[in-house]
Structures are given as C-alpha cells and as structure tokens.
Amino acid sequence: MICQGWVGKRGDVYPNHGEAIAHMLNIAVDQNWLGAFESNMITTLCTIAVLESIFNPRIRLDSRLWTLPETFGPRTTVQEMSNIESLKLRNFARMPDLLRDSNSDPAAIRSAYDVVQSDCKKMATLLSAVPIISSVHGGSTGQHLPVSVRRLHVRQQTGYGILLALAITLNSTLLLHADTTASDRDILRLEAAAYVDEVISLATQAAQYRPLGSSSTPLCLLAAWGRTSDAAKQQRLEALIVEYQSDFELTNWLDVALSIKPRIGANVT
C-alpha cells in the first residue's frame, strides 16, 4: 500500500496497487519458484491482493496460488497466529468469491463468519497480552517495547484488522440474505456495532506505527465506516481515515468508502 503512489493516479475510486500486485502474481504462478524467500514473498503479496479484492472487483487472482502451504502471520518462533484459521491462505483466498457471488450458499457464509468470529476473539486475546501504555494523544503506544515485540505487535494488529474487515463484510452479507431470521438480524447488528468499536480502537493504537506498520488499517476503517450509521462513530472513523489519508495521498479513502457503502451499509444499526 505504501507503493500506491507509484502505480496509482489521483482520483482513482479503488487503490489500484492491488491490481498491479495481482498482475505480478498471476505471472509468477507459472514460474518455478520453490525457495523459502519466493514462497514467503508470494504469500505476503497474495494476502494484500486478496484483502483488497474483497472491495475491488477488478482484482482477479489465479486459483493455483491457493495451493501454497504458507500461513499469513509472524515469521517467528511464536506459533499462536498459526491457529488463526481465517488467515491461512487457502481459507482467506476463498473470501472474495464467497462475498461477491450473490448465489453463495448462506450456510457457507455463516460457517465462514463463525470461524472469523472465533479468530477475532483469539487475536484480541493475543493483542491484550502486549504491554502497551497510554500516550499523550489519548491512544496507546508500544514504542517502549523491544523491537522484536513491536514487530510481533504490528503483525498481530495487521491480522486483527484483516479479521475485523472480514467480520464486518460477512456480517453485512448475512444481514442482506433473505434466509436470515429477524432474531438473527438483531444479533448481527449488535455484533457489527461491537466490531466497529474494535476497529476504532485498533486504528487508534496502530497509528503509532504509521505508515509502514499500519498500511492495511485504512481497509478496515472503510468497512467500519460503511457499516455504521452512528453519527459519533462515523465522525471518529472519518477523522481516522483523514489521518491515514496523509500516508496515501493519491487515494481518496472517503471516496472509496462511499463506493463500497451500498454493499455493506444496508440495515445498519
């Protein structure tokens, strides 16, 4: 996302660096790249492209990429993130098609949502273990932590942001489905409101690592802004979007948010 200024142009509705990455990946799939470095690089790029493809219908990836065995997460001896099923590439990569296809099986969407919810709880628990302190700006900071812990903190925040964006989008998809009962809709609205609160908290904390360490945060902010109709929350989210906007000057994130709101903003609380 830091490279958006190199591959995008001012006024793009969608941040099209994801399209450039998708093009490179679709070419790379035919290459004989078997080394650990190449595998890790492809996995990281796939994660970026898949996340953006949820909101950008122009991004299409070769399905052969999903055979990679790698798991998105920290390349450290800490293994907790390997238990986050939704972030494993083979599962994560199926999300765009599941969300784009209006004929998707509601049971499959519900199953994916349940897994994402469980993973959100796991990731929130991991983040709660990081000893952060309050900052003078009203957020929290981990700048006092060792570099290795801060790196892990960034990766966990990134993973949590992706999960929250998925949770909000799946939640909206279920709300719009005709088979969802009235009582389930009430529950989904309450859950969505909680996820929006989590996005606000996460984006406030992640701002300390801008721009490189929080480059995926705008996407979860867009999902949260599109999902809520609470005026105070929208105002706070807009302020955060404007703050992160300074890192990606060629992309107007509020315009992107407006473009996706019809897809995820129906039946909001």
XYZ file of N, CA and C in Angstrom:
807
model
N 0.819 -1.206 0.000
C 0.000 0.000 0.000
C 0.856 1.260 0.000
N 2.084 1.151 0.534
C 2.987 2.285 0.500
C 3.336 2.642 -0.944
N 3.289 1.668 -1.854
C 3.649 1.883 -3.255
C 2.506 2.426 -4.090
N 1.374 2.732 -3.484
C 0.215 3.206 -4.243
C 0.555 4.424 -5.093
N 1.399 5.305 -4.582
C 1.756 6.500 -5.331
C 2.532 6.214 -6.599
N 3.141 5.016 -6.687
C 3.901 4.666 -7.879
C 3.014 4.078 -8.971
N 1.942 3.399 -8.588
C 1.144 2.669 -9.578
C -0.263 3.229 -9.732
N -0.646 4.188 -8.914
C -1.986 4.760 -8.997
C -1.951 6.155 -9.589
N -3.121 6.701 -9.777
C -3.224 8.086 -10.232
C -4.300 8.780 -9.418
N -4.169 10.061 -9.270
C -5.084 10.825 -8.443
C -6.512 10.699 -8.972
N -7.442 10.425 -8.044
C -8.837 10.314 -8.436
C -9.320 8.895 -8.643
N -8.436 7.889 -8.522
C -8.882 6.508 -8.655
C -9.911 6.195 -7.582
N -11.016 5.544 -7.961
C -12.007 5.137 -6.966
C -11.446 4.027 -6.100
N -10.732 3.078 -6.732
C -10.115 1.991 -5.988
C -8.607 2.204 -5.959
N -7.955 1.873 -4.838
C -6.496 1.933 -4.786
C -5.929 0.809 -5.642
N -5.372 1.133 -6.831
C -5.100 0.091 -7.803
C -3.731 -0.544 -7.701
N -2.999 -0.318 -6.599
C -1.769 -1.083 -6.431
C -2.088 -2.558 -6.273
N -3.263 -2.889 -5.731
C -3.668 -4.290 -5.620
C -3.805 -4.937 -6.978
N -4.240 -4.163 -7.975
C -4.353 -4.687 -9.335
C -2.974 -4.977 -9.913
N -2.007 -4.099 -9.629
C -0.642 -4.323 -10.106
C -0.048 -5.568 -9.455
N -0.288 -5.731 -8.152
C 0.202 -6.914 -7.447
C -0.439 -8.172 -8.009
N -1.745 -8.114 -8.272
C -2.445 -9.272 -8.828
C -1.864 -9.661 -10.177
N -1.537 -8.670 -10.998
C -0.947 -8.954 -12.310
C 0.385 -9.677 -12.149
N 1.226 -9.204 -11.225
C 2.519 -9.847 -10.995
C 2.346 -11.275 -10.485
N 1.399 -11.473 -9.590
C 1.174 -12.804 -9.030
C 0.668 -13.778 -10.083
N -0.205 -13.320 -10.949
C -0.744 -14.198 -11.984
C 0.328 -14.621 -12.982
N 1.363 -13.802 -13.136
C 2.508 -14.185 -13.959
C 3.423 -15.122 -13.175
N 3.620 -14.816 -11.901
C 4.540 -15.590 -11.068
C 4.088 -17.025 -10.860
N 2.788 -17.287 -10.977
C 2.280 -18.622 -10.698
C 2.849 -19.656 -11.659
N 3.301 -19.221 -12.838
C 3.877 -20.140 -13.823
C 5.390 -20.273 -13.689
N 5.961 -19.559 -12.725
C 7.403 -19.636 -12.516
C 7.733 -20.766 -11.547
N 8.932 -21.279 -11.664
C 9.367 -22.379 -10.800
C 10.043 -21.816 -9.556
N 9.242 -21.143 -8.730
C 9.764 -20.527 -7.519
C 9.510 -21.449 -6.333
N 10.569 -22.106 -5.896
C 10.416 -23.095 -4.832
C 11.129 -22.698 -3.545
N 11.907 -21.617 -3.580
C 12.663 -21.224 -2.407
C 11.797 -20.615 -1.321
N 12.333 -20.587 -0.097
C 11.582 -20.043 1.038
C 11.307 -18.556 0.850
N 12.295 -17.818 0.320
C 12.103 -16.376 0.128
C 10.968 -16.110 -0.854
N 10.999 -16.821 -1.993
C 9.963 -16.621 -3.005
C 8.587 -17.000 -2.477
N 8.536 -18.110 -1.735
C 7.259 -18.559 -1.183
C 6.686 -17.541 -0.209
N 7.540 -17.027 0.670
C 7.089 -16.027 1.639
C 6.647 -14.738 0.948
N 7.380 -14.343 -0.096
C 7.032 -13.121 -0.815
C 5.677 -13.262 -1.501
N 5.455 -14.402 -2.164
C 4.185 -14.623 -2.852
C 3.038 -14.644 -1.851
N 3.255 -15.302 -0.713
C 2.207 -15.377 0.297
C 1.838 -13.991 0.817
N 2.854 -13.166 1.089
C 2.597 -11.812 1.577
C 1.838 -10.989 0.538
N 2.267 -11.069 -0.720
C 1.596 -10.321 -1.779
C 0.176 -10.824 -2.005
N -0.010 -12.144 -1.904
C -1.360 -12.702 -2.047
C -2.294 -12.146 -0.981
N -1.791 -12.038 0.230
C -2.604 -11.530 1.329
C -3.092 -10.118 1.036
N -2.185 -9.264 0.543
C -2.557 -7.891 0.203
C -3.606 -7.873 -0.902
N -3.353 -8.657 -1.960
C -4.256 -8.646 -3.112
C -5.629 -9.209 -2.765
N -5.656 -10.282 -1.975
C -6.938 -10.880 -1.597
C -7.748 -9.908 -0.752
N -7.100 -9.265 0.211
C -7.808 -8.320 1.076
C -8.431 -7.200 0.251
N -7.673 -6.647 -0.681
C -8.218 -5.556 -1.492
C -9.277 -6.044 -2.469
N -9.161 -7.301 -2.919
C -10.125 -7.805 -3.896
C -11.525 -7.932 -3.308
N -11.623 -7.977 -1.981
C -12.937 -8.015 -1.338
C -13.718 -6.745 -1.671
N -13.000 -5.626 -1.784
C -13.636 -4.342 -2.059
C -13.471 -3.893 -3.516
N -12.487 -4.451 -4.220
C -12.203 -4.043 -5.597
C -12.493 -5.198 -6.548
N -13.614 -5.173 -7.271
C -13.989 -6.288 -8.142
C -13.078 -6.467 -9.344
N -12.185 -5.497 -9.596
C -11.286 -5.612 -10.748
C -10.120 -6.552 -10.474
N -9.923 -6.927 -9.224
C -8.805 -7.804 -8.879
C -9.241 -9.254 -8.990
N -8.552 -10.005 -9.843
C -8.805 -11.432 -10.010
C -7.475 -12.167 -9.937
N -7.425 -13.224 -9.130
C -6.190 -13.973 -8.941
C -6.338 -15.406 -9.425
N -5.232 -15.954 -9.941
C -5.202 -17.339 -10.402
C -5.424 -18.269 -9.212
N -6.366 -19.188 -9.328
C -6.709 -20.073 -8.210
C -5.561 -20.990 -7.814
N -4.567 -21.167 -8.706
C -3.435 -22.031 -8.369
C -2.581 -21.458 -7.245
N -2.710 -20.151 -7.020
C -1.947 -19.535 -5.932
C -2.359 -20.080 -4.574
N -3.588 -20.598 -4.478
C -4.087 -21.020 -3.172
C -3.534 -22.371 -2.732
N -2.730 -22.994 -3.586
C -2.122 -24.267 -3.194
C -0.899 -24.064 -2.317
N -0.479 -22.821 -2.177
C 0.674 -22.550 -1.316
C 0.368 -22.952 0.119
N 1.301 -23.609 0.795
C 1.035 -24.094 2.152
C 1.265 -23.071 3.240
N 1.779 -21.889 2.880
C 2.167 -20.929 3.898
C 0.971 -20.354 4.644
N 1.205 -19.923 5.867
C 0.205 -19.258 6.688
C 0.618 -17.811 6.897
N -0.324 -16.894 6.691
C -0.029 -15.488 6.951
C 0.149 -15.286 8.440
N 1.227 -14.625 8.802
C 1.477 -14.383 10.214
C 2.944 -14.119 10.455
N 3.344 -13.950 11.692
C 4.721 -13.597 12.007
C 5.674 -14.740 11.730
N 6.817 -14.446 11.123
C 7.845 -15.451 10.880
C 8.753 -15.499 12.102
N 8.228 -15.943 13.209
C 8.971 -16.001 14.450
C 8.729 -17.344 15.098
N 9.352 -17.570 16.250
C 9.156 -18.827 16.963
C 7.814 -18.864 17.672
N 7.143 -17.703 17.754
C 5.825 -17.675 18.371
C 4.814 -18.251 17.390
N 4.076 -19.278 17.805
C 3.225 -20.017 16.885
C 1.734 -19.736 17.052
N 1.360 -18.846 17.952
C -0.066 -18.669 18.214
C -0.855 -18.290 16.963
N -0.298 -17.447 16.111
C -1.046 -16.985 14.950
C -1.261 -18.083 13.922
N -0.518 -19.197 14.037
C -0.738 -20.313 13.120
C -2.088 -20.966 13.379
N -2.725 -20.650 14.514
C -4.041 -21.206 14.834
C -5.184 -20.321 14.344
N -4.872 -19.243 13.656
C -5.897 -18.347 13.131
C -6.322 -18.868 11.759
N -7.361 -19.673 11.738
C -7.756 -20.378 10.517
C -8.100 -19.427 9.374
N -8.767 -18.331 9.667
C -9.227 -17.424 8.611
C -8.077 -16.771 7.863
N -6.886 -16.690 8.490
C -5.747 -16.041 7.865
C -4.842 -17.012 7.132
N -5.173 -18.291 7.164
C -4.428 -19.245 6.351
C -4.827 -19.028 4.898
N -3.834 -18.944 4.039
C -4.079 -18.507 2.674
C -5.151 -19.324 1.971
N -5.152 -20.624 2.177
C -6.122 -21.475 1.476
C -7.560 -21.136 1.882
N -7.752 -20.636 3.114
C -9.086 -20.219 3.568
C -9.363 -18.758 3.227
N -8.370 -17.922 3.470
C -8.502 -16.484 3.252
C -8.816 -16.172 1.793
N -8.189 -16.920 0.882
C -8.324 -16.642 -0.545
C -9.715 -16.930 -1.081
N -10.501 -17.700 -0.365
C -11.853 -18.021 -0.827
C -12.861 -16.917 -0.486
N -12.471 -16.006 0.380
C -13.407 -14.987 0.852
C -13.981 -14.098 -0.260
N -13.151 -13.570 -1.180
C -13.723 -12.676 -2.194
C -14.835 -13.316 -3.015
N -14.616 -14.544 -3.488
C -15.652 -15.208 -4.284
C -16.899 -15.474 -3.454
N -16.698 -15.814 -2.186
C -17.828 -16.073 -1.299
C -18.673 -14.820 -1.120
N -18.014 -13.672 -1.045
C -18.713 -12.413 -0.802
C -19.242 -11.769 -2.082
N -18.591 -12.035 -3.203
C -19.013 -11.425 -4.467
C -20.209 -12.126 -5.090
N -20.276 -13.450 -4.922
C -21.291 -14.247 -5.606
C -22.620 -14.158 -4.868
N -23.601 -13.566 -5.500
C -24.916 -13.421 -4.866
C -25.603 -14.764 -4.646
N -25.121 -15.804 -5.334
C -25.705 -17.134 -5.188
C -24.952 -18.001 -4.184
N -24.016 -17.401 -3.452
C -23.254 -18.170 -2.468
C -24.181 -18.795 -1.441
N -23.836 -20.004 -1.028
C -24.625 -20.736 -0.041
C -24.604 -19.973 1.286
N -25.761 -19.578 1.811
C -25.775 -18.847 3.088
C -25.154 -19.648 4.225
N -25.256 -20.978 4.147
C -24.643 -21.814 5.183
C -23.123 -21.688 5.135
N -22.563 -21.579 3.925
C -21.118 -21.414 3.789
C -20.676 -20.055 4.321
N -21.488 -19.027 4.054
C -21.175 -17.690 4.566
C -21.252 -17.681 6.089
N -22.276 -18.318 6.637
C -22.435 -18.391 8.087
C -21.272 -19.136 8.717
N -20.850 -20.234 8.087
C -19.727 -21.008 8.608
C -18.453 -20.171 8.616
N -18.214 -19.442 7.519
C -17.033 -18.584 7.448
C -17.098 -17.489 8.508
N -18.274 -16.925 8.712
C -18.454 -15.865 9.715
C -18.179 -16.395 11.117
N -18.660 -17.591 11.409
C -18.433 -18.179 12.729
C -16.941 -18.378 12.989
N -16.218 -18.836 11.959
C -14.775 -19.047 12.110
C -14.065 -17.713 12.312
N -14.451 -16.705 11.533
C -13.839 -15.381 11.672
C -14.114 -14.806 13.059
N -15.320 -14.983 13.560
C -15.639 -14.508 14.910
C -14.736 -15.162 15.955
N -14.569 -16.468 15.832
C -13.699 -17.189 16.765
C -12.266 -16.686 16.662
N -11.808 -16.443 15.428
C -10.449 -15.961 15.226
C -10.268 -14.541 15.754
N -11.307 -13.715 15.651
C -11.240 -12.362 16.217
C -11.002 -12.420 17.723
N -11.676 -13.336 18.387
C -11.502 -13.485 19.834
C -10.080 -13.933 20.164
N -9.549 -14.871 19.369
C -8.178 -15.338 19.595
C -7.182 -14.196 19.418
N -7.363 -13.418 18.341
C -6.423 -12.341 18.069
C -6.532 -11.233 19.106
N -7.729 -10.941 19.560
C -7.901 -9.930 20.604
C -7.182 -10.357 21.879
N -7.226 -11.655 22.172
C -6.530 -12.180 23.347
C -5.024 -12.022 23.195
N -4.492 -12.315 22.006
C -3.061 -12.152 21.765
C -2.644 -10.695 21.929
N -3.433 -9.783 21.389
C -3.100 -8.363 21.483
C -3.173 -7.851 22.913
N -4.093 -8.398 23.683
C -4.241 -7.944 25.068
C -3.030 -8.296 25.920
N -2.213 -9.232 25.441
C -1.031 -9.649 26.197
C 0.159 -8.722 25.976
N 0.064 -7.816 24.987
C 1.158 -6.889 24.712
C 1.095 -5.738 25.705
N 2.174 -5.491 26.451
C 2.158 -4.443 27.489
C 2.287 -3.052 26.893
N 1.159 -2.431 26.534
C 1.171 -1.085 25.975
C 0.852 -0.075 27.066
N 1.218 1.178 26.830
C 0.956 2.236 27.804
C 0.197 3.363 27.116
N -0.484 4.181 27.896
C -1.246 5.294 27.334
C -0.299 6.354 26.786
N -0.696 6.963 25.669
C 0.110 8.025 25.073
C -0.499 9.379 25.408
N 0.266 10.424 25.165
C -0.214 11.772 25.463
C -1.322 12.184 24.507
N -1.491 11.443 23.412
C -2.514 11.778 22.422
C -3.808 11.012 22.645
N -3.881 10.282 23.744
C -5.123 9.602 24.067
C -5.204 8.174 23.586
N -4.217 7.723 22.830
C -4.196 6.336 22.368
C -3.307 5.508 23.269
N -2.603 4.563 22.679
C -1.657 3.765 23.442
C -0.430 3.548 22.587
N 0.668 3.231 23.220
C 1.912 3.089 22.480
C 2.709 1.896 22.973
N 3.394 1.271 22.034
C 4.291 0.171 22.363
C 5.726 0.539 22.050
N 6.012 1.853 21.895
C 7.344 2.277 21.490
C 8.403 1.960 22.543
N 7.970 1.703 23.770
C 8.923 1.367 24.819
C 9.337 -0.093 24.757
N 8.676 -0.882 23.920
C 8.909 -2.318 23.856
C 10.138 -2.640 23.011
N 10.746 -3.820 23.222
C 11.851 -4.253 22.360
C 11.397 -4.345 20.905
N 12.335 -4.195 19.977
C 11.996 -4.197 18.553
C 11.288 -5.484 18.155
N 11.744 -6.614 18.663
C 11.130 -7.895 18.297
C 9.671 -7.962 18.726
N 9.357 -7.389 19.887
C 7.977 -7.393 20.374
C 7.129 -6.431 19.554
N 7.702 -5.285 19.184
C 6.951 -4.333 18.365
C 6.631 -4.921 16.993
N 7.582 -5.668 16.434
C 7.319 -6.312 15.140
C 6.155 -7.290 15.261
N 6.172 -8.068 16.323
C 5.080 -9.014 16.544
C 3.765 -8.268 16.768
N 3.840 -7.159 17.496
C 2.654 -6.346 17.759
C 2.048 -5.842 16.448
N 2.903 -5.363 15.538
C 2.437 -4.877 14.233
C 1.754 -5.992 13.467
N 2.358 -7.180 13.456
C 1.784 -8.297 12.705
C 0.451 -8.736 13.293
N 0.368 -8.725 14.613
C -0.899 -9.094 15.244
C -1.972 -8.040 14.975
N -1.593 -6.770 15.021
C -2.554 -5.711 14.703
C -3.027 -5.824 13.258
N -2.099 -6.122 12.350
C -2.465 -6.287 10.944
C -3.441 -7.439 10.774
N -3.126 -8.566 11.415
C -4.018 -9.719 11.339
C -5.388 -9.420 11.910
N -5.419 -8.696 13.023
C -6.700 -8.363 13.654
C -7.510 -7.427 12.764
N -6.842 -6.464 12.128
C -7.539 -5.556 11.227
C -8.169 -6.288 10.053
N -7.441 -7.251 9.498
C -7.979 -8.054 8.399
C -9.195 -8.840 8.868
N -9.095 -9.447 10.039
C -10.213 -10.226 10.580
C -11.437 -9.351 10.821
N -11.224 -8.150 11.339
C -12.356 -7.253 11.590
C -13.026 -6.829 10.285
N -12.222 -6.558 9.254
C -12.801 -6.208 7.952
C -13.618 -7.366 7.398
N -13.097 -8.582 7.544
C -13.832 -9.766 7.089
C -15.113 -9.950 7.894
N -15.013 -9.789 9.212
C -16.181 -9.986 10.076
C -17.295 -9.007 9.712
N -16.947 -7.745 9.507
C -17.948 -6.732 9.168
C -18.590 -7.031 7.819
N -17.779 -7.430 6.841
C -18.303 -7.688 5.497
C -19.179 -8.935 5.473
N -18.746 -10.000 6.143
C -19.562 -11.216 6.226
C -20.858 -10.944 6.984
N -20.754 -10.160 8.051
C -21.928 -9.781 8.832
C -22.963 -9.085 7.945
N -22.509 -8.135 7.133
C -23.421 -7.410 6.247
C -24.035 -8.332 5.207
N -23.236 -9.270 4.707
C -23.731 -10.217 3.709
C -24.844 -11.079 4.288
N -24.662 -11.527 5.522
C -25.698 -12.335 6.172
C -26.962 -11.514 6.422
N -26.790 -10.259 6.807
C -27.950 -9.397 7.047
C -28.808 -9.227 5.799
N -28.157 -9.177 4.664
C -28.869 -8.945 3.411
C -29.510 -10.201 2.845
N -29.148 -11.356 3.402
C -29.664 -12.601 2.842
C -31.099 -12.851 3.299
N -31.925 -13.278 2.377
C -33.357 -13.454 2.655
C -33.628 -14.518 3.710
N -32.729 -15.490 3.849
C -32.961 -16.587 4.787
C -32.637 -16.228 6.238
N -32.041 -15.067 6.467
C -31.678 -14.669 7.826
C -32.927 -14.253 8.599
N -33.130 -14.848 9.771
C -34.326 -14.569 10.568
C -34.221 -13.208 11.248
N -35.359 -12.705 11.719
C -35.400 -11.401 12.384
C -34.540 -11.394 13.643
N -34.604 -12.480 14.420
C -33.805 -12.540 15.652
C -32.316 -12.578 15.333
N -31.943 -13.299 14.258
C -30.539 -13.340 13.855
C -30.070 -11.969 13.374
N -30.954 -11.231 12.711
C -30.596 -9.890 12.255
C -30.291 -8.971 13.435
N -31.070 -9.085 14.495
C -30.828 -8.270 15.687
C -29.452 -8.581 16.281
N -29.126 -9.869 16.334
C -27.826 -10.282 16.870
C -26.698 -9.772 15.980
N -26.872 -9.894 14.672
C -25.853 -9.444 13.726
C -25.599 -7.945 13.855
N -26.647 -7.175 14.074
C -26.479 -5.725 14.226
C -25.668 -5.394 15.483
N -25.946 -6.100 16.562
C -25.192 -5.881 17.796
C -23.726 -6.262 17.611
N -23.494 -7.377 16.927
C -22.119 -7.818 16.681
C -21.384 -6.823 15.791
N -22.072 -6.303 14.779
C -21.448 -5.324 13.884
C -21.043 -4.064 14.641
N -21.908 -3.608 15.533
C -21.596 -2.415 16.325
C -20.343 -2.635 17.169
N -20.205 -3.838 17.722
C -19.028 -4.158 18.533
C -17.767 -4.184 17.669
N -17.878 -4.721 16.454
C -16.716 -4.768 15.564
C -16.294 -3.365 15.131
N -17.250 -2.489 14.924
C -16.924 -1.104 14.571
C -16.139 -0.450 15.709
N -16.564 -0.686 16.942
C -15.838 -0.155 18.102
C -14.407 -0.688 18.139
N -14.250 -1.974 17.825
C -12.921 -2.587 17.825
C -12.032 -1.965 16.752
N -12.604 -1.672 15.590
C -11.827 -1.041 14.521
C -11.327 0.333 14.964
N -12.188 1.106 15.599
C -11.788 2.432 16.078
C -10.637 2.314 17.071
N -10.754 1.380 18.002
C -9.702 1.168 18.995
C -8.405 0.720 18.332
N -8.507 -0.230 17.408
C -7.315 -0.750 16.735
C -6.623 0.330 15.919
N -7.386 1.094 15.143
C -6.791 2.131 14.298
C -6.113 3.206 15.136
N -6.684 3.504 16.290
C -6.079 4.489 17.190
C -4.738 3.987 17.707
N -4.677 2.709 18.080
C -3.426 2.127 18.568
C -2.403 1.967 17.449
N -2.863 1.536 16.264
C -1.944 1.243 15.162
C -1.311 2.495 14.575
N -1.892 3.668 14.836
C -1.372 4.913 14.261
C 0.076 5.167 14.653
N 0.515 4.614 15.780
C 1.891 4.812 16.229
C 2.898 4.190 15.267
N 2.468 3.225 14.459
C 3.367 2.520 13.554
C 3.256 3.020 12.111
N 2.514 4.104 11.889
C 2.381 4.649 10.544
C 3.749 5.086 10.024
N 3.936 5.004 8.666
C 2.989 4.444 7.696
C 3.173 2.951 7.429
N 4.419 2.447 7.518
C 4.671 1.060 7.105
C 3.964 0.050 7.978
N 3.951 0.282 9.285
C 3.419 -0.716 10.198
C 1.917 -0.762 10.289
N 1.240 0.179 9.650
C -0.224 0.205 9.739
C -0.857 0.400 8.366
N -0.189 -0.067 7.325
C -0.632 0.223 5.962
C -1.928 -0.465 5.575
N -2.314 -1.524 6.307
C -3.575 -2.205 5.983
C -4.764 -1.624 6.754
N -4.494 -0.717 7.690
C -5.556 -0.177 8.537
C -6.660 0.553 7.772
N -6.353 1.332 6.716
C -7.443 2.026 6.016
C -8.554 1.109 5.528
N -8.227 -0.116 5.138
C -9.261 -1.006 4.615
C -10.265 -1.412 5.688
N -9.802 -1.652 6.911
C -10.770 -1.993 7.960
C -11.539 -0.746 8.399
N -10.918 0.441 8.286
C -11.643 1.682 8.564
C -12.774 1.888 7.557
N -12.513 1.561 6.291
C -13.545 1.700 5.263
C -14.724 0.793 5.556
N -14.429 -0.455 5.928
C -15.503 -1.403 6.231
C -16.335 -0.914 7.410
N -15.660 -0.413 8.448
C -16.375 0.057 9.637
C -17.214 1.290 9.324
N -16.649 2.232 8.564
C -17.393 3.450 8.219
C -18.624 3.109 7.393
N -18.479 2.188 6.464
C -19.609 1.807 5.634
C -20.688 1.064 6.394
N -20.306 0.443 7.505
C -21.241 -0.415 8.236
C -22.075 0.327 9.270
N -21.525 1.391 9.845
C -22.228 2.041 10.953
C -23.029 3.251 10.486
N -24.140 3.491 11.175
C -24.918 4.714 10.946
C -24.899 5.611 12.179
N -24.120 5.221 13.191
C -23.976 6.021 14.399
C -23.161 7.273 14.057
N -23.747 8.447 14.242
C -23.114 9.697 13.815
C -21.773 9.931 14.505
N -21.706 9.662 15.808
C -20.463 9.884 16.545
C -19.362 8.945 16.059
N -19.735 7.691 15.816
C -18.744 6.724 15.332
C -18.294 7.069 13.919
N -19.230 7.493 13.074
C -18.855 7.886 11.720
C -17.886 9.063 11.742
N -18.146 10.009 12.631
C -17.271 11.177 12.735
C -15.869 10.763 13.173
N -15.792 9.862 14.149
C -14.483 9.391 14.616
C -13.761 8.610 13.514
N -14.497 7.763 12.804
C -13.903 6.984 11.719
C -13.412 7.894 10.595
N -14.189 8.927 10.279
C -13.778 9.870 9.239
C -12.495 10.591 9.642
N -12.383 10.940 10.917
C -11.168 11.600 11.397
C -9.959 10.674 11.256
N -10.156 9.397 11.558
C -9.068 8.425 11.421
C -8.711 8.210 9.955
N -9.724 8.144 9.094
C -9.464 7.979 7.663
C -8.652 9.158 7.131
N -9.012 10.372 7.538
C -8.274 11.559 7.114
C -6.840 11.504 7.631
N -6.660 11.025 8.863
C -5.317 10.904 9.433
C -4.463 9.944 8.609
N -5.022 8.789 8.287
C -4.282 7.811 7.492
C -4.155 8.251 6.036
N -5.060 9.120 5.591
C -5.038 9.618 4.216
C -3.694 10.247 3.874
N -3.057 10.883 4.831
C -1.800 11.573 4.568
C -0.687 10.622 4.156
N -0.854 9.327 4.438
C 0.144 8.336 4.033
C -0.065 7.867 2.596
N -1.250 8.093 2.048
C -1.602 7.602 0.713
C -2.291 8.732 -0.051
N -1.523 9.732 -0.442
C -2.101 10.978 -0.929
C -2.872 10.828 -2.236
N -2.543 9.830 -3.061
C -3.213 9.707 -4.349
C -4.558 9.006 -4.255
N -4.835 8.381 -3.121
C -6.101 7.673 -2.955
C -6.996 8.445 -1.993
N -8.195 8.776 -2.427
C -9.163 9.433 -1.554
C -9.974 8.347 -0.863
N -9.605 8.036 0.375
C -10.216 6.901 1.068
C -11.696 7.128 1.352
N -12.102 8.372 1.547
C -13.530 8.631 1.775
C -14.344 8.342 0.516
N -13.761 8.621 -0.659
C -14.442 8.268 -1.907
C -14.581 6.755 -2.036
N -13.516 6.035 -1.651
C -13.577 4.571 -1.683
C -14.649 4.077 -0.721
N -14.706 4.691 0.466
C -15.712 4.293 1.459
C -17.125 4.486 0.919
N -17.351 5.599 0.249
C -18.674 5.862 -0.330
C -19.024 4.839 -1.405
N -18.009 4.376 -2.141
C -18.270 3.432 -3.228
C -18.648 2.050 -2.715
N -18.172 1.670 -1.520
C -18.480 0.330 -1.006
C -19.640 0.337 -0.013
N -20.067 1.517 0.420
C -21.140 1.578 1.417
C -22.422 0.882 0.964
N -22.839 0.994 -0.316
C -24.061 0.286 -0.721
C -23.985 -1.226 -0.534
N -22.770 -1.779 -0.561
C -22.608 -3.224 -0.424
C -22.662 -3.680 1.022
N -22.166 -2.846 1.943
C -22.072 -3.303 3.330
C -22.809 -2.406 4.304
N -23.471 -1.363 3.809
C -24.093 -0.404 4.709
C -25.583 -0.557 4.883
N -26.182 -1.585 4.303
C -27.631 -1.763 4.434
C -27.980 -2.329 5.799
N -29.157 -1.931 6.291
C -29.678 -2.466 7.553
C -28.739 -2.242 8.731
N -28.031 -1.112 8.723
C -27.109 -0.852 9.810
C -27.867 -0.396 11.041
N -27.190 -0.452 12.181
C -27.810 -0.002 13.420
C -27.757 1.507 13.484
